[in-house]
PDB file of C-alpha atoms and ligand atoms in Angstrom:
ATOM      1  CA  MET P   1     -19.539  -0.676  -9.401  1.00 88.00           C
ATOM      2  CA  THR P   2     -19.666  -0.410 -13.519  1.00 92.00           C
ATOM      3  CA  GLN P   3     -17.517  -2.378 -16.055  1.00 94.00           C
ATOM      4  CA  THR P   4     -16.033   0.767 -17.212  1.00 96.00           C
ATOM      5  CA  GLU P   5     -15.013   1.957 -13.568  1.00 95.00           C
ATOM      6  CA  LEU P   6     -13.916  -1.180 -12.789  1.00 96.00           C
ATOM      7  CA  ASN P   7     -11.344  -0.949 -15.341  1.00 97.00           C
ATOM      8  CA  LYS P   8     -10.234   2.569 -14.792  1.00 97.00           C
ATOM      9  CA  TYR P   9      -9.622   1.100 -10.813  1.00 98.00           C
ATOM     10  CA  ARG P  10      -8.014  -1.953 -12.386  1.00 98.00           C
ATOM     11  CA  ALA P  11      -5.683   0.537 -15.050  1.00 98.00           C
ATOM     12  CA  VAL P  12      -4.683   2.528 -11.956  1.00 97.00           C
ATOM     13  CA  LEU P  13      -3.508  -0.607  -9.800  1.00 98.00           C
ATOM     14  CA  GLU P  14      -2.127  -2.682 -12.815  1.00 97.00           C
ATOM     15  CA  ALA P  15      -0.025   0.348 -13.259  1.00 97.00           C
ATOM     16  CA  ARG P  16       0.754   0.782  -9.377  1.00 96.00           C
ATOM     17  CA  MET P  17       2.026  -2.944  -9.643  1.00 96.00           C
ATOM     18  CA  ALA P  18       4.334  -2.417 -12.325  1.00 95.00           C
ATOM     19  CA  GLU P  19       5.813   0.245 -11.055  1.00 93.00           C
ATOM     20  CA  LEU P  20       6.221  -0.932  -7.045  1.00 94.00           C
ATOM     21  CA  SER P  21       7.316  -3.820  -8.123  1.00 91.00           C
ATOM     22  CA  ALA P  22      10.301  -1.952 -10.078  1.00 89.00           C
ATOM     23  CA  GLY P  23      11.442  -0.056  -7.454  1.00 85.00           C
ATOM     24  CA  LEU P  24      11.445  -3.268  -5.064  1.00 81.00           C
ATOM     25  CA  ARG P  25      13.605  -4.921  -7.405  1.00 81.00           C
ATOM     26  CA  ASN P  26      15.760  -1.318  -8.468  1.00 75.00           C
ATOM     27  CA  ARG P  27      16.472  -1.211  -4.414  1.00 65.00           C
ATOM     28  CA  GLU P  28      17.272  -4.534  -3.762  1.00 60.00           C
ATOM     29  CA  ASP P  29      21.462  -3.731  -4.103  1.00 57.00           C
ATOM     30  CA  ILE P  30      21.176  -0.876  -1.240  1.00 56.00           C
ATOM     31  CA  ALA P  31      21.119  -3.446   1.201  1.00 54.00           C
ATOM     32  CA  ILE P  32      24.093  -5.301   0.243  1.00 56.00           C
ATOM     33  CA  GLU P  33      26.612  -2.541  -0.665  1.00 59.00           C
ATOM     34  CA  LYS P  34      30.238  -1.933   1.087  1.00 62.00           C
ATOM     35  CA  THR P  35      31.847   0.761   2.190  1.00 61.00           C
ATOM     36  CA  PRO P  36      35.848   0.378   4.229  1.00 66.00           C
ATOM     37  CA  ASP P  37      35.159   4.038   5.799  1.00 71.00           C
ATOM     38  CA  ALA P  38      33.732   3.578   9.196  1.00 71.00           C
ATOM     39  CA  LEU P  39      31.911   7.304   9.113  1.00 71.00           C
ATOM     40  CA  ASP P  40      30.916   6.048   5.386  1.00 79.00           C
ATOM     41  CA  GLU P  41      29.704   2.445   7.340  1.00 81.00           C
ATOM     42  CA  VAL P  42      27.604   4.645  10.175  1.00 83.00           C
ATOM     43  CA  GLN P  43      25.817   6.279   7.261  1.00 83.00           C
ATOM     44  CA  LEU P  44      25.544   3.507   5.673  1.00 84.00           C
ATOM     45  CA  ALA P  45      23.473   1.548   8.066  1.00 87.00           C
ATOM     46  CA  GLY P  46      21.679   4.902   8.868  1.00 88.00           C
ATOM     47  CA  GLU P  47      20.809   5.237   4.854  1.00 87.00           C
ATOM     48  CA  ARG P  48      19.879   0.943   4.886  1.00 86.00           C
ATOM     49  CA  GLU P  49      17.732   1.103   7.749  1.00 90.00           C
ATOM     50  CA  LEU P  50      15.943   3.901   5.882  1.00 89.00           C
ATOM     51  CA  ALA P  51      15.859   1.633   2.055  1.00 86.00           C
ATOM     52  CA  ILE P  52      14.906  -1.092   4.741  1.00 86.00           C
ATOM     53  CA  ARG P  53      11.868   0.915   6.119  1.00 90.00           C
ATOM     54  CA  ASN P  54      10.836   2.183   2.505  1.00 88.00           C
ATOM     55  CA  LEU P  55      11.110  -1.601   1.596  1.00 88.00           C
ATOM     56  CA  ASP P  56       8.663  -2.385   4.385  1.00 90.00           C
ATOM     57  CA  ARG P  57       6.678   0.182   3.448  1.00 92.00           C
ATOM     58  CA  GLU P  58       6.228  -0.248  -0.130  1.00 92.00           C
ATOM     59  CA  SER P  59       5.969  -4.367   0.346  1.00 93.00           C
ATOM     60  CA  ASN P  60       2.520  -4.070   2.179  1.00 93.00           C
ATOM     61  CA  LEU P  61       1.574  -1.573  -0.451  1.00 95.00           C
ATOM     62  CA  LEU P  62       2.236  -3.868  -3.508  1.00 96.00           C
ATOM     63  CA  ARG P  63       0.957  -6.674  -1.070  1.00 95.00           C
ATOM     64  CA  ASN P  64      -2.328  -4.490  -0.105  1.00 95.00           C
ATOM     65  CA  VAL P  65      -2.379  -3.491  -4.731  1.00 97.00           C
ATOM     66  CA  ARG P  66      -2.729  -7.332  -5.474  1.00 97.00           C
ATOM     67  CA  ALA P  67      -5.049  -7.781  -3.392  1.00 97.00           C
ATOM     68  CA  ALA P  68      -6.932  -5.012  -4.457  1.00 97.00           C
ATOM     69  CA  LEU P  69      -6.685  -6.476  -8.632  1.00 97.00           C
ATOM     70  CA  HIS P  70      -7.943  -9.735  -6.651  1.00 97.00           C
ATOM     71  CA  ARG P  71     -10.948  -8.109  -5.048  1.00 97.00           C
ATOM     72  CA  ILE P  72     -11.931  -6.944  -9.016  1.00 97.00           C
ATOM     73  CA  GLU P  73     -11.660 -10.244 -10.361  1.00 95.00           C
ATOM     74  CA  GLU P  74     -13.711 -11.523  -7.356  1.00 95.00           C
ATOM     75  CA  GLY P  75     -16.437  -9.361  -8.079  1.00 94.00           C
ATOM     76  CA  SER P  76     -15.926  -7.452  -4.677  1.00 95.00           C
ATOM     77  CA  TYR P  77     -13.705  -4.743  -5.253  1.00 97.00           C
ATOM     78  CA  GLY P  78     -15.182  -1.545  -4.150  1.00 97.00           C
ATOM     79  CA  VAL P  79     -16.909  -2.801  -1.029  1.00 96.00           C
ATOM     80  CA  CYS P  80     -15.925  -2.495   2.373  1.00 96.00           C
ATOM     81  CA  LEU P  81     -13.986  -5.618   4.308  1.00 94.00           C
ATOM     82  CA  HIS P  82     -15.610  -4.666   7.607  1.00 95.00           C
ATOM     83  CA  CYS P  83     -18.599  -3.015   7.131  1.00 96.00           C
ATOM     84  CA  GLU P  84     -20.249  -4.569   3.132  1.00 96.00           C
ATOM     85  CA  GLU P  85     -21.040  -1.083   2.646  1.00 96.00           C
ATOM     86  CA  ASP P  86     -19.548   0.544  -0.788  1.00 96.00           C
ATOM     87  CA  ILE P  87     -16.571   2.778  -0.517  1.00 97.00           C
ATOM     88  CA  LYS P  88     -17.092   6.373  -2.247  1.00 96.00           C
ATOM     89  CA  ALA P  89     -15.294   7.241  -5.685  1.00 95.00           C
ATOM     90  CA  LYS P  90     -14.357   9.789  -4.156  1.00 96.00           C
ATOM     91  CA  ARG P  91     -12.149   7.655  -1.630  1.00 97.00           C
ATOM     92  CA  LEU P  92     -11.332   4.950  -3.974  1.00 97.00           C
ATOM     93  CA  ASP P  93     -10.187   7.321  -7.038  1.00 96.00           C
ATOM     94  CA  ALA P  94      -7.268   8.262  -4.302  1.00 95.00           C
ATOM     95  CA  VAL P  95      -6.747   5.360  -2.708  1.00 96.00           C
ATOM     96  CA  PRO P  96      -7.866   2.745  -5.132  1.00 97.00           C
ATOM     97  CA  TRP P  97      -6.049  -0.293  -3.163  1.00 97.00           C
ATOM     98  CA  THR P  98      -8.115   0.794  -0.261  1.00 96.00           C
ATOM     99  CA  ARG P  99     -10.007  -2.094   1.953  1.00 95.00           C
ATOM    100  CA  TYR P 100     -12.286   0.065   3.878  1.00 95.00           C
ATOM    101  CA  CYS P 101     -15.031   2.510   3.308  1.00 96.00           C
ATOM    102  CA  ILE P 102     -13.473   5.719   5.228  1.00 95.00           C
ATOM    103  CA  ARG P 103     -15.429   5.328   8.626  1.00 96.00           C
ATOM    104  CA  CYS P 104     -13.933   2.212   9.197  1.00 96.00           C
ATOM    105  CA  GLN P 105     -10.439   3.620   8.209  1.00 94.00           C
ATOM    106  CA  GLU P 106     -10.891   5.847  10.811  1.00 95.00           C
ATOM    107  CA  ALA P 107     -11.766   3.195  13.547  1.00 95.00           C
ATOM    108  CA  ALA P 108      -9.097   0.763  12.569  1.00 93.00           C
ATOM    109  CA  ASP P 109      -6.493   3.602  12.730  1.00 92.00           C
ATOM    110  CA  ARG P 110      -8.366   4.177  16.590  1.00 94.00           C
ATOM    111  CA  HIS P 111      -7.368   0.522  16.977  1.00 92.00           C
ATOM    112  CA  GLU P 112     -11.184   0.066  17.142  1.00 92.00           C
ATOM    113  CA  PHE P 113     -10.994  -3.333  15.854  1.00 88.00           C
ATOM    114  CA  GLU P 114      -8.671  -6.041  14.110  1.00 84.00           C
ATOM    115  CA  THR P 115      -7.092  -4.875  10.993  1.00 79.00           C
ATOM    116  CA  ASP P 116      -2.877  -6.496  10.115  1.00 61.00           C
ATOM    117  CA  THR P 117      -0.281  -4.259  10.080  1.00 50.00           C
ATOM    118  CA  SER P 118      -0.203  -3.218   5.943  1.00 50.00           C
ATOM    119  CA  ASP P 119      -2.710  -0.314   6.673  1.00 49.00           C
ATOM    120  CA  ALA P 120       0.202   1.649   8.321  1.00 48.00           C
ATOM    121  CA  SER P 121       1.924   1.800   4.967  1.00 47.00           C
ATOM    122  CA  GLU P 122      -1.878   3.937   3.771  1.00 50.00           C
ATOM    123  CA  ILE P 123      -1.919   6.058   6.650  1.00 48.00           C
ATOM    124  CA  LEU P 124       1.907   7.113   5.866  1.00 48.00           C
ATOM    125  CA  LEU P 125       0.611   7.962   2.927  1.00 51.00           C
ATOM    126  CA  HIS P 126      -1.622  10.379   3.525  1.00 47.00           C
ATOM    127  CA  ALA P 127       0.649  11.863   6.277  1.00 43.00           C
ATOM    128  CA  ALA P 128       3.324  12.394   3.020  1.00 41.00           C
TER     129      ALA P 128
HETATM  130 ZN1   ZN F   1     -16.502   0.196   6.529  1.00 88.11          ZN
END
């Protein structure tokens, strides 16, 4: 990968990191919101659960983005962590924080090898 490409992905990842960090900060108050109404309480509990799930997903994504930035610093960015082949530019353009080439990602999605749970965030993003 050229320095220009690396700079491009770094810029994308840094923007994403800033966006996610800001989003996570703004949402902290949802979890402690209170209401005197019992019905609202139920609805709020649902919203809270959803917010917490989103928060989970976004903090996982943030972790993946940070890890990708770390790999840029290390010089290992763009290489699949499983088979050590280069990840295709098209895939990096779509999912710049990915750790796996498309083949290994599909294998991971089928649980053919051990990954940590943060991969779920990528699957959810694809589904969106
Ligand atoms: Zn691979």
